[in-house]
Tab-separated table of C-alpha atoms in Angstrom:
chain	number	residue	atom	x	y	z
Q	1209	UNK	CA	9.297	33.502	-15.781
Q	1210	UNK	CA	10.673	36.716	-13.962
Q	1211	UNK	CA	14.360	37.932	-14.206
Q	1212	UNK	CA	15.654	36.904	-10.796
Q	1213	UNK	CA	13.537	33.828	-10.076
Q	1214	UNK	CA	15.215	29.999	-9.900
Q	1215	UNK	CA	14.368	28.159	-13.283
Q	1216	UNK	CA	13.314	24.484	-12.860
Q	1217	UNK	CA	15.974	22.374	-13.073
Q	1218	UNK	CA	15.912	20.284	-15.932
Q	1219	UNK	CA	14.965	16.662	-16.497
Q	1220	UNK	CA	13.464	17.171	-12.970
Q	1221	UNK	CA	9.565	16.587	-12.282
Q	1222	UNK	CA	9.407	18.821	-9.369
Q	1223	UNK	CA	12.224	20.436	-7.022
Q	1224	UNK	CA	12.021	17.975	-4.743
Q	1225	UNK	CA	15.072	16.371	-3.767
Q	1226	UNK	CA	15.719	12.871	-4.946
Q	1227	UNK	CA	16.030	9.654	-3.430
Q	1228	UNK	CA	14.840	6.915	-0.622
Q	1229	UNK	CA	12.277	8.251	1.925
Q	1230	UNK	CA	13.486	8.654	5.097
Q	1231	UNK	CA	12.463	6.653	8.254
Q	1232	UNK	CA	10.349	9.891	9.512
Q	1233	UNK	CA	9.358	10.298	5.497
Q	1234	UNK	CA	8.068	6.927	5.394
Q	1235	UNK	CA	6.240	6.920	8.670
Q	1236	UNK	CA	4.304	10.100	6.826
Q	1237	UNK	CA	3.769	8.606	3.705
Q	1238	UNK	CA	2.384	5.179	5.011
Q	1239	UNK	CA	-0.345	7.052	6.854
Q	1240	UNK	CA	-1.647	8.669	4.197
Q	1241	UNK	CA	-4.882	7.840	2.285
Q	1242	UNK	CA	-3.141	5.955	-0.224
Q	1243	UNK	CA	-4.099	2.922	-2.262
Q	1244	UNK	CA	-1.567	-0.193	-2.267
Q	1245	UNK	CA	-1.877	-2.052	-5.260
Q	1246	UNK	CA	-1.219	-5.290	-3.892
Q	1247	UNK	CA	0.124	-7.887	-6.537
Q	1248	UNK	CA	-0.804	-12.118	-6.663
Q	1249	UNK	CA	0.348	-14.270	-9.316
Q	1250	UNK	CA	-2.311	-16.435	-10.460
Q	1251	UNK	CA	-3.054	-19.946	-10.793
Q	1252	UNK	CA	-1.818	-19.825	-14.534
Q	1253	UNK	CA	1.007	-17.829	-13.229
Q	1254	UNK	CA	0.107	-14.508	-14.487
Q	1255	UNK	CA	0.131	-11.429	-12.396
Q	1256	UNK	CA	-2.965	-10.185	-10.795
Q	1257	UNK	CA	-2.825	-6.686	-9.477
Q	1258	UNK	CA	-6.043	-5.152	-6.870
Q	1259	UNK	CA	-5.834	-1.686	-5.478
Q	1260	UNK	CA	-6.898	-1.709	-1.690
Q	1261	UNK	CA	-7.169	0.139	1.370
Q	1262	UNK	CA	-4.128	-1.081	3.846
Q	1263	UNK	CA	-3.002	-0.053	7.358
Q	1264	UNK	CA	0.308	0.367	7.898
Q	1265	UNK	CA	1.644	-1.168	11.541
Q	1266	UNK	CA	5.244	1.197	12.152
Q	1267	UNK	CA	6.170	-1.322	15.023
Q	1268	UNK	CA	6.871	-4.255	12.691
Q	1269	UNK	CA	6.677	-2.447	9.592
Q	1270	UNK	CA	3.938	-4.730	8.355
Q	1271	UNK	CA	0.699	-4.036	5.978
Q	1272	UNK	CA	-2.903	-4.955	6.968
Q	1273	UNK	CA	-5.740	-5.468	4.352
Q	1274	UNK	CA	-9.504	-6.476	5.254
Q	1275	UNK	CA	-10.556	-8.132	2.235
Q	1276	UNK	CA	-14.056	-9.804	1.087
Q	1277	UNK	CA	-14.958	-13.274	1.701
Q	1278	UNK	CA	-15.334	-13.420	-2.565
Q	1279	UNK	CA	-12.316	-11.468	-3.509
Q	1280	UNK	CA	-10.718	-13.718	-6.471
Q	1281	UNK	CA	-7.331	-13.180	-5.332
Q	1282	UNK	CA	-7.370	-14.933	-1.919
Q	1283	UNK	CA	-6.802	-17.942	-3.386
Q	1284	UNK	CA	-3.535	-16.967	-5.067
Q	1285	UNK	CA	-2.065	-15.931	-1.886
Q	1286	UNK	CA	-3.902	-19.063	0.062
Q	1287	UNK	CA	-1.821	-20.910	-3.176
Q	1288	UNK	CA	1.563	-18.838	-2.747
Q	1289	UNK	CA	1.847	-16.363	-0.128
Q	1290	UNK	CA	4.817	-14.392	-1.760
Q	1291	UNK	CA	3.245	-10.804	-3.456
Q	1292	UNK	CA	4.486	-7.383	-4.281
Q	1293	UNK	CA	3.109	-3.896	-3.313
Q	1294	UNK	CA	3.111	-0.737	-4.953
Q	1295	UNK	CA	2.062	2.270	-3.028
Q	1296	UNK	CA	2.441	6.080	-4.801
Q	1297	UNK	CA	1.397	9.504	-4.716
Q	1298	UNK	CA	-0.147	10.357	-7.748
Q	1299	UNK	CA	0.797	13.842	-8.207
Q	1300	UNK	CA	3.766	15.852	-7.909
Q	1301	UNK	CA	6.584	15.930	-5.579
Q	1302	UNK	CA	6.014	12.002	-6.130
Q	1303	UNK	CA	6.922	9.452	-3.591
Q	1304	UNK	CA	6.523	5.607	-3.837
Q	1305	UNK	CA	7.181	2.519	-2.519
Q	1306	UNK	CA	7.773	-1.173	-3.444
Q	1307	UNK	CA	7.794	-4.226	-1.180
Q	1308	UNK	CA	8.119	-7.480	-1.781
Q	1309	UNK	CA	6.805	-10.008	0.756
Q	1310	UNK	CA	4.778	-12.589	2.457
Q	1311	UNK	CA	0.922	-12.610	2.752
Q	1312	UNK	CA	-0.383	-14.369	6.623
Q	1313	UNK	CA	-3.881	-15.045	6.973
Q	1314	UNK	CA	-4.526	-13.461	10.052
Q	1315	UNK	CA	-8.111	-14.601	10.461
Q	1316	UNK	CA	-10.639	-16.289	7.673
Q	1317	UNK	CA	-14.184	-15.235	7.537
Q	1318	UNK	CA	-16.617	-15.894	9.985
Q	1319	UNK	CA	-13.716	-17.355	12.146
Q	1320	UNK	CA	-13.847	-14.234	14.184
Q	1321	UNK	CA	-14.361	-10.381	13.961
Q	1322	UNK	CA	-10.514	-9.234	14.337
Q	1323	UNK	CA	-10.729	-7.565	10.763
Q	1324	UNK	CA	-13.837	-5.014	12.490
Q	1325	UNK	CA	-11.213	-2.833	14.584
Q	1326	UNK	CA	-8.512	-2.551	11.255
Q	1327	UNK	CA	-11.758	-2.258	8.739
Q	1328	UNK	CA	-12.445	0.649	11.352
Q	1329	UNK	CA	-9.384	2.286	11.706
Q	1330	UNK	CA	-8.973	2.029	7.634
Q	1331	UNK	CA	-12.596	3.445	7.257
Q	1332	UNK	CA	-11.719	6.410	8.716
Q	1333	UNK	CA	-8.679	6.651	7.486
Q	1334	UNK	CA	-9.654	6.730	3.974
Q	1335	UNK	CA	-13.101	8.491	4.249
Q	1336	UNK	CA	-13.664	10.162	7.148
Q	1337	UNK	CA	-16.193	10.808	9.415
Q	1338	UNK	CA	-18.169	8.462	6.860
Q	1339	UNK	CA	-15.823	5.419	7.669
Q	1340	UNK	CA	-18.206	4.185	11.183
Q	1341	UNK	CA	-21.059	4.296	9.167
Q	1342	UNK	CA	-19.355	2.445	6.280
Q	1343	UNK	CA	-18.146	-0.717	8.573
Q	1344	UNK	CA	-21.111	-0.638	10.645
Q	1345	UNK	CA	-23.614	-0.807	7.473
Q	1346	UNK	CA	-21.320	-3.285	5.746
Q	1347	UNK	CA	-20.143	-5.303	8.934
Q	1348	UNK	CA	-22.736	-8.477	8.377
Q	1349	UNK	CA	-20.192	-9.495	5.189
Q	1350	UNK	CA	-17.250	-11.936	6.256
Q	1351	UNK	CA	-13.764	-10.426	5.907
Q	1352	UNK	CA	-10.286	-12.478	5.410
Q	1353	UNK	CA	-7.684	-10.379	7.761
Q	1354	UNK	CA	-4.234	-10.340	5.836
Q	1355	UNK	CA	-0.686	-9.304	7.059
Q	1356	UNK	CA	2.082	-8.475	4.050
Q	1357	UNK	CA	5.301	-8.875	6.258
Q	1358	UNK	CA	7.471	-7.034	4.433
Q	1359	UNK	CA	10.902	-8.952	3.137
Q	1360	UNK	CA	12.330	-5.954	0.878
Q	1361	UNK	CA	11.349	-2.720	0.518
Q	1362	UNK	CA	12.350	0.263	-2.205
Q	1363	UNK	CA	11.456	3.454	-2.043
Q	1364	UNK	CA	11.828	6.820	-3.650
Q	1365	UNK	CA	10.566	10.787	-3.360
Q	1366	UNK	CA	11.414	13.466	-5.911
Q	1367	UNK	CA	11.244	13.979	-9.954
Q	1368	UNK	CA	14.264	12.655	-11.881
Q	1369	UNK	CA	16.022	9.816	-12.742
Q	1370	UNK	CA	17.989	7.908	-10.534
Q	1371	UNK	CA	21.888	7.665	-10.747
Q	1372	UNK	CA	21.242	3.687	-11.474
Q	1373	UNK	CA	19.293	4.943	-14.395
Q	1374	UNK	CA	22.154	7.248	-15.775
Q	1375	UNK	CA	25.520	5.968	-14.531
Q	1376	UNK	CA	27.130	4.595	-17.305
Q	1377	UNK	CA	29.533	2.455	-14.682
């Protein structure tokens, strides 16, 4: 490092300033490309964790999913609706998010096509100019359309611990 330039501060990930995202923060971060890793407990009550593609609605706040007909976990939330999700950037200045709510089945499979404009939007969300393509070559496989409304929500941007985590009150 140069005489004269600002040394990291320490215990710090990145310079980033810490704590919750801010409304215009989160509106950012829920549009991005990211995965939510959308957690089920399971019939034996064990946790059951997927990573999916979501759309984020900023009206009401809610998360969309298009998931397949076979996906093993629809019957956990057909079973008990309440889940978790965890949505983070994965490198540095970090943000994430945690929310805890309730899965609605929107709209079962071959009940009606309602997941094709979301599985559209998604698609090219997460891939591109590919995304078109992608629904239109995969659109003869029923979807489940799923709404997380969220209940509580946590969230966090910057390296660092948290005064919870160091406060010795």
């Amino acid at each position: 490092m140069n005489k004269g330039e600002a040394q990291p501060q320490a215990g710090a990930t990145s310079d980033a300033s810490r704590g919750p995202l801010s409304t215009a923060e989160q509106t950012v971060f829920f549009r991005r490309p990211l995965l939510a890793r959308l957690a089920t407990v399971g019939p034996d009550g064990a946790p059951y964790i997927v990573p999916l593609w979501y759309e984020w609605v900023e009206d009401d706040g809610s998360f969309w999913f298009v998931i397949r007909k076979k996906a093993r976990f629809i019957s956990h939330i057909l079973r008990e609706p309440r889940v978790c999700l965890s949505i983070a950037s994965d490198a540095p200045p970090y943000a994430r998010a945690t929310i805890m709510g309730h899965a609605e089945i929107v709209a079962r499979p071959g009940e009606s096509d309602s997941w094709r404009a979301v599985g559209e939007r998604m698609a090219r969300n997460y891939i591109g100019e590919r995304g078109p393509g992608y629904i239109e070559g995969t659109a003869r496989f029923p979807r489940w359309l799923v709404r997380v409304v969220p209940a509580a929500m946590t969230t966090w941007r910057g390296g660092g611990w948290a005064r919870y985590y160091t406060d010795d009150k």
